[in-house]
Tab-separated table of C-alpha atoms in Angstrom:
chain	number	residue	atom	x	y	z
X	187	UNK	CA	-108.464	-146.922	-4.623
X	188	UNK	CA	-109.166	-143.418	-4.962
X	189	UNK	CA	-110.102	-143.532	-9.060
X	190	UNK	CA	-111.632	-147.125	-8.805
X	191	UNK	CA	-114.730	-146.121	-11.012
X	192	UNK	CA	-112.259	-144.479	-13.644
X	193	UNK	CA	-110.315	-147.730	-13.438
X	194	UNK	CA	-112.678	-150.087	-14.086
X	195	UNK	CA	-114.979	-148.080	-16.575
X	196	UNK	CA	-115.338	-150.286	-19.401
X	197	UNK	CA	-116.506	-147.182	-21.707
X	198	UNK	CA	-113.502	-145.030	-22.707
X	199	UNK	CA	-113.906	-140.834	-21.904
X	200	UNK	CA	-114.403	-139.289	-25.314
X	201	UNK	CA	-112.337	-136.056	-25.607
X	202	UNK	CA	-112.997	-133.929	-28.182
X	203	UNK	CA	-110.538	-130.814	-28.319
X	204	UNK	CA	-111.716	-128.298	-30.775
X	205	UNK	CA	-107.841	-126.444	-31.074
X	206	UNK	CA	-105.464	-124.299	-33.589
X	207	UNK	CA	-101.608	-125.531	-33.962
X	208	UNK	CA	-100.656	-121.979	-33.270
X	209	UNK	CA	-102.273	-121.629	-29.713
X	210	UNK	CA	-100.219	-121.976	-27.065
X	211	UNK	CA	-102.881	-122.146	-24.430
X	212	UNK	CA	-103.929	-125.037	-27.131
X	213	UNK	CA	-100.719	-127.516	-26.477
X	214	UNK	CA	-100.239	-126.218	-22.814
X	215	UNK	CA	-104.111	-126.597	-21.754
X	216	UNK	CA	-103.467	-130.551	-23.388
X	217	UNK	CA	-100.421	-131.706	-21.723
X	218	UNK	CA	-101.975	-130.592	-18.712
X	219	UNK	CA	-105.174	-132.790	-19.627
X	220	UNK	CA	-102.626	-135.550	-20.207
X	221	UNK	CA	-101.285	-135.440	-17.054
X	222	UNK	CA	-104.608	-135.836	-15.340
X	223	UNK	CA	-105.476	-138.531	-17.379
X	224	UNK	CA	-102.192	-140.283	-16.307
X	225	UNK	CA	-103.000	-139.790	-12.586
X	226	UNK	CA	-106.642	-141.077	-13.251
X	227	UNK	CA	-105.710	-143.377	-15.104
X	228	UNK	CA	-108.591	-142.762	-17.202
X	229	UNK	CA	-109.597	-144.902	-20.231
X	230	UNK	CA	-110.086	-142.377	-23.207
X	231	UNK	CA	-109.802	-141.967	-26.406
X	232	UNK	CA	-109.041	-138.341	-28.061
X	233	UNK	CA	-110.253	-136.469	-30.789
X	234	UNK	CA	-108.975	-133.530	-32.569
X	235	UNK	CA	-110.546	-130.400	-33.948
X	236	UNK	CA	-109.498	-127.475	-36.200
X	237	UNK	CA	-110.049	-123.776	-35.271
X	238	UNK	CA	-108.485	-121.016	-37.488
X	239	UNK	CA	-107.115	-118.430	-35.005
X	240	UNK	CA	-106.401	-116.129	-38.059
X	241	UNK	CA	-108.660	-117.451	-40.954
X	242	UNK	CA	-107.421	-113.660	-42.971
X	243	UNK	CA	-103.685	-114.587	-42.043
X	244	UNK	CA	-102.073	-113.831	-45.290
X	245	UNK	CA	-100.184	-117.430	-46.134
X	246	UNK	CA	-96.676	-115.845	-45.754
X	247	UNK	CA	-97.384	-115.330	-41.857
X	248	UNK	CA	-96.469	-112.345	-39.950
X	249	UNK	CA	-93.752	-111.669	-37.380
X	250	UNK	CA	-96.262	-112.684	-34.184
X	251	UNK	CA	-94.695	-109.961	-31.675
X	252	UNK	CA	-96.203	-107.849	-34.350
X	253	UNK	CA	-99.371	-109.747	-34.947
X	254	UNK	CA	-99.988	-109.922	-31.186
X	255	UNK	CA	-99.984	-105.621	-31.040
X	256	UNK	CA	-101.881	-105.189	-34.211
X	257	UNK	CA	-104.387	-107.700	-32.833
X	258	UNK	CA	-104.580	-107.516	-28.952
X	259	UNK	CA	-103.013	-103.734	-28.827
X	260	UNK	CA	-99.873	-105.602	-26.752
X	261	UNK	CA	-97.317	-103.287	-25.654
X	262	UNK	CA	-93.700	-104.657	-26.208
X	263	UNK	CA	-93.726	-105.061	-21.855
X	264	UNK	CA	-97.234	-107.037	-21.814
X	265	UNK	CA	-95.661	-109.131	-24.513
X	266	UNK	CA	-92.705	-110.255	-22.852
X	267	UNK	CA	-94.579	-110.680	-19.487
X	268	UNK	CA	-97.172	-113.308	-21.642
X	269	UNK	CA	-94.506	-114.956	-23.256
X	270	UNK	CA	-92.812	-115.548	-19.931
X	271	UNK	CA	-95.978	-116.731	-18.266
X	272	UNK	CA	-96.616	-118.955	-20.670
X	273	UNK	CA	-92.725	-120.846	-20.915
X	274	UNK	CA	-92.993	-121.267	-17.263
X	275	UNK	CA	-96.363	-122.941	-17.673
X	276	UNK	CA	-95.189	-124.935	-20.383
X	277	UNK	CA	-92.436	-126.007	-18.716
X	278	UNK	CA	-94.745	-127.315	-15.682
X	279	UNK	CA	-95.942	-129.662	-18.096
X	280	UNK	CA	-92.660	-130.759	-20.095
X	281	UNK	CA	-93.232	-128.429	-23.043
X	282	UNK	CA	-90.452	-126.156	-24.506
X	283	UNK	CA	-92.058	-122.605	-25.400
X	284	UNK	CA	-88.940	-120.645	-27.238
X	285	UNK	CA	-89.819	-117.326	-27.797
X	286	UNK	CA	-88.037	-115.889	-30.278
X	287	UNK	CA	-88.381	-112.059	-32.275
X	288	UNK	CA	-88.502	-113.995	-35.542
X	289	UNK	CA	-91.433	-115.999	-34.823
X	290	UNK	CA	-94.034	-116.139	-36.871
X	291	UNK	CA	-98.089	-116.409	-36.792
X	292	UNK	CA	-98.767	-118.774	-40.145
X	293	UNK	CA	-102.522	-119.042	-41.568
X	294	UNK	CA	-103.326	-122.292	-40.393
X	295	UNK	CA	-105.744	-123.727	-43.231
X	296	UNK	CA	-102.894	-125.524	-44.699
X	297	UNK	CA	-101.947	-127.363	-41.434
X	298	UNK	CA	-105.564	-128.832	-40.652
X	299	UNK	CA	-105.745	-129.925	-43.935
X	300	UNK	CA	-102.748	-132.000	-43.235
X	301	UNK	CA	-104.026	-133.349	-40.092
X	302	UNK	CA	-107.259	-134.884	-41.924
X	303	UNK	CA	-105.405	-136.393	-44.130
X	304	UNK	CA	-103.085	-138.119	-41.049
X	305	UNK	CA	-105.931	-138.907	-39.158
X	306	UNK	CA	-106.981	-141.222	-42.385
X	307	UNK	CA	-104.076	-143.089	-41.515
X	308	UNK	CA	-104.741	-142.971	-37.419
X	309	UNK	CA	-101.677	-140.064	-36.876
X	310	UNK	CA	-103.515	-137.210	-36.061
X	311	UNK	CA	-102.453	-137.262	-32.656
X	312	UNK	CA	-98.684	-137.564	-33.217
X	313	UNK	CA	-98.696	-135.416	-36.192
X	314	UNK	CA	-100.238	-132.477	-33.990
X	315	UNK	CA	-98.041	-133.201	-31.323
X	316	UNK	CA	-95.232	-132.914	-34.228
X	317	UNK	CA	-96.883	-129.797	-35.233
X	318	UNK	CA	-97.028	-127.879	-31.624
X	319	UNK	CA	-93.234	-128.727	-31.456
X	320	UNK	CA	-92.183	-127.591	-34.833
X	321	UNK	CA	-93.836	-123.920	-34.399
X	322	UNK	CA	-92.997	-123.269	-30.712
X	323	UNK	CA	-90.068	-125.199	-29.620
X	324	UNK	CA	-88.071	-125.036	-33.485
X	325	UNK	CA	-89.734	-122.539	-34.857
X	326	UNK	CA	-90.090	-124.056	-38.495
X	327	UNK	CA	-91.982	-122.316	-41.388
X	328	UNK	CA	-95.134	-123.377	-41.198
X	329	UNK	CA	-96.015	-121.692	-43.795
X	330	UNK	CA	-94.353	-123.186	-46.117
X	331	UNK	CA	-95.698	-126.856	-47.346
X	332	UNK	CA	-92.691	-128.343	-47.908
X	333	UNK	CA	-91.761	-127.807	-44.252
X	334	UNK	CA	-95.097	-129.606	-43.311
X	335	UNK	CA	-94.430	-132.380	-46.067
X	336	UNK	CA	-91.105	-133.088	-43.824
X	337	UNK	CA	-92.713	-132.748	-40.527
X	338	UNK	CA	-95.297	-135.440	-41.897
X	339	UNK	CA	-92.146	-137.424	-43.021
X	340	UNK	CA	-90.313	-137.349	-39.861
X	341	UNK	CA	-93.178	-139.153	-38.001
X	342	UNK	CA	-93.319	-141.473	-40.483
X	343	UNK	CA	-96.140	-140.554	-43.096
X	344	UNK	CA	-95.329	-140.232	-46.919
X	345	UNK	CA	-94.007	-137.328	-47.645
X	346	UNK	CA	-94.886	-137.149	-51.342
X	347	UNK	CA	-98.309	-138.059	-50.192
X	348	UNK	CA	-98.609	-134.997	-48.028
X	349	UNK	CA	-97.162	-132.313	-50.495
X	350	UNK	CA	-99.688	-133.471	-52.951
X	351	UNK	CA	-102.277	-133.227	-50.393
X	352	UNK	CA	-100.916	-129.770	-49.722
X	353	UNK	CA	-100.741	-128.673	-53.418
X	354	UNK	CA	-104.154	-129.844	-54.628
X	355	UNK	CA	-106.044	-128.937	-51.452
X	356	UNK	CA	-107.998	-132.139	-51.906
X	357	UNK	CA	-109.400	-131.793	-48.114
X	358	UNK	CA	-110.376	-128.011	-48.246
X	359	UNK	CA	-114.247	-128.303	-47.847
X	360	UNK	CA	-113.620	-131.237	-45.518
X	361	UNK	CA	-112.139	-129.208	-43.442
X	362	UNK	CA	-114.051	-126.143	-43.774
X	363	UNK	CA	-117.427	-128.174	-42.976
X	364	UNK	CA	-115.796	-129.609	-39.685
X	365	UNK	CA	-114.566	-125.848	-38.481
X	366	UNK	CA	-118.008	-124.851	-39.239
X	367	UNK	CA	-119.866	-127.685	-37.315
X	368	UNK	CA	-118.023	-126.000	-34.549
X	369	UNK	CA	-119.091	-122.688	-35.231
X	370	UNK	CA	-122.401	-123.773	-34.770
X	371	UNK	CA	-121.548	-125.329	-31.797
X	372	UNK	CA	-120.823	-121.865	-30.252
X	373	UNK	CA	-117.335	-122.551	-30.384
X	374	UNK	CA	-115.448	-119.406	-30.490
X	375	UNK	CA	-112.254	-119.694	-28.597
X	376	UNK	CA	-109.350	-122.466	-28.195
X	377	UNK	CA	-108.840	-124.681	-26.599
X	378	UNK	CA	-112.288	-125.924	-26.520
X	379	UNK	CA	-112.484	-129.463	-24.778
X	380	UNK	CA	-115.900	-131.609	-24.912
X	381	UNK	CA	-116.054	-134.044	-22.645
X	382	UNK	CA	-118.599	-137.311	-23.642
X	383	UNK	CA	-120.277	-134.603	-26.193
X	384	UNK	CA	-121.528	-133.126	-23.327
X	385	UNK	CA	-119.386	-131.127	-20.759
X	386	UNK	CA	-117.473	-128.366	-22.333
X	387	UNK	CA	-114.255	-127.331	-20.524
X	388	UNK	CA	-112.450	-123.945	-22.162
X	389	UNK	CA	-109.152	-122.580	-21.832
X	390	UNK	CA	-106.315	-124.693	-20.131
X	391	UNK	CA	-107.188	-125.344	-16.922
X	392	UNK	CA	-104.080	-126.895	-14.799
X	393	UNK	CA	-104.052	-130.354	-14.169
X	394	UNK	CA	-105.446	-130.426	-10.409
X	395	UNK	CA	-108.695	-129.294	-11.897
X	396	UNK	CA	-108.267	-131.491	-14.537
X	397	UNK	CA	-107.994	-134.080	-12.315
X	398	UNK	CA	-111.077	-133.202	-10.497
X	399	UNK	CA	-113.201	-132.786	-13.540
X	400	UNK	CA	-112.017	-136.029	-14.536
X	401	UNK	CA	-112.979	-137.347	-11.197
X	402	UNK	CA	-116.540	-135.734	-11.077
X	403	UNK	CA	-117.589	-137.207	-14.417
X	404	UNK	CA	-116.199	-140.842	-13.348
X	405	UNK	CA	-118.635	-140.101	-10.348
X	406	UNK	CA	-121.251	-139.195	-13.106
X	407	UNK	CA	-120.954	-142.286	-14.716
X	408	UNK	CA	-120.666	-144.279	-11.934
């Protein structure tokens, strides 16, 4: 069998993925990482990261067609052509991109403050997931905490819990030390993916070289 060593490995891959909820290269660049790791089928186990795309976001948001020009210099054309790009990628993988003119960029402090406190409980991983669907597929208010206290709820977390969390910002220098552990690490762009805290893999890749980077390091450990 082609992925024997994979198969057999007794040591799951450890996947760090140093990401923002408001990338899209962030959710795309993982499903395709997921689908490799089905077609491995590669043991692993996967940990998330925060990274602040727009630490100076003002916590209202901004209108992103807008945020995209002020930032990038975008014209309205180079826009559209990006945000088509990317649905069709995302749809490669199963994801629903849906661009809209009244969605927003959110300061996403708020949101990886949330997603320490789920990983506490082992959701991390679903409540991202949650999070990547509610700001590109439904495009909910992320800015707003009671919006995230309801996301939290509809996966099954207290949703008291998570306003408070929200509201007293108990996990603020948590999560400030972890986004600056990655600083140091050189990390300066999303997605970021570490594989064994070793091989560092940026951007989203497709999942044929996925696959193959997944195979060379099974060769690696083999």
């Amino acid at each position: 069998m082609k992925n024997s060593k994979q198969l057999t490995s007794q040591q799951p891959l450890r996947i760090d993925i140093v990401s923002d909820v408001v990338c899209p290269w962030c959710v795309v660049g993982y499903r395709q990482l997921a689908a490799a790791l089905e077609q491995t089928n590669t043991a692993h186990e996967i940990h998330w990261h925060p990274f602040e795309l727009n630490p100076n976001m003002p916590s209202e948001g901004q209108n992103m067609r807008e945020h995209i020009t002020e930032k990038y210099g975008s014209s309205k054309a180079e826009s559209d052509a990006s945000r088509a790009q990317i649905t069709k990628v995302g749809s490669e993988v199963g994801f629903d991109f849906n661009f809209t003119d009244e969605l927003r960029m959110h300061n996403t402090f708020n949101l990886h403050q949330l997603l320490h406190w789920a990983e506490q409980q082992g959701r991390m991983h679903e409540l991202k997931q949650a999070l990547f669907t509610a700001h590109f597929t439904d495009n909910r208010n992320l800015s707003d905490i009671t919006v995230l206290a309801d996301i939290a709820a509809e996966i099954g977390l207290n949703r008291e819990e998570a306003l408070a969390v929200l509201e007293d910002q108990r996990f603020a220098n948590d999560v400030r030390e972890v986004e600056q552990h990655w600083q140091r690490q050189g990390i300066q762009s999303v997605p970021a993916i570490i594989f064994n805290e070793q091989h560092l893999v940026s951007g989203a890749q497709g999942v044929d070289n996925y696959v193959n980077i997944l195979e060379q390091l099974a060769n690696m450990e083999g």
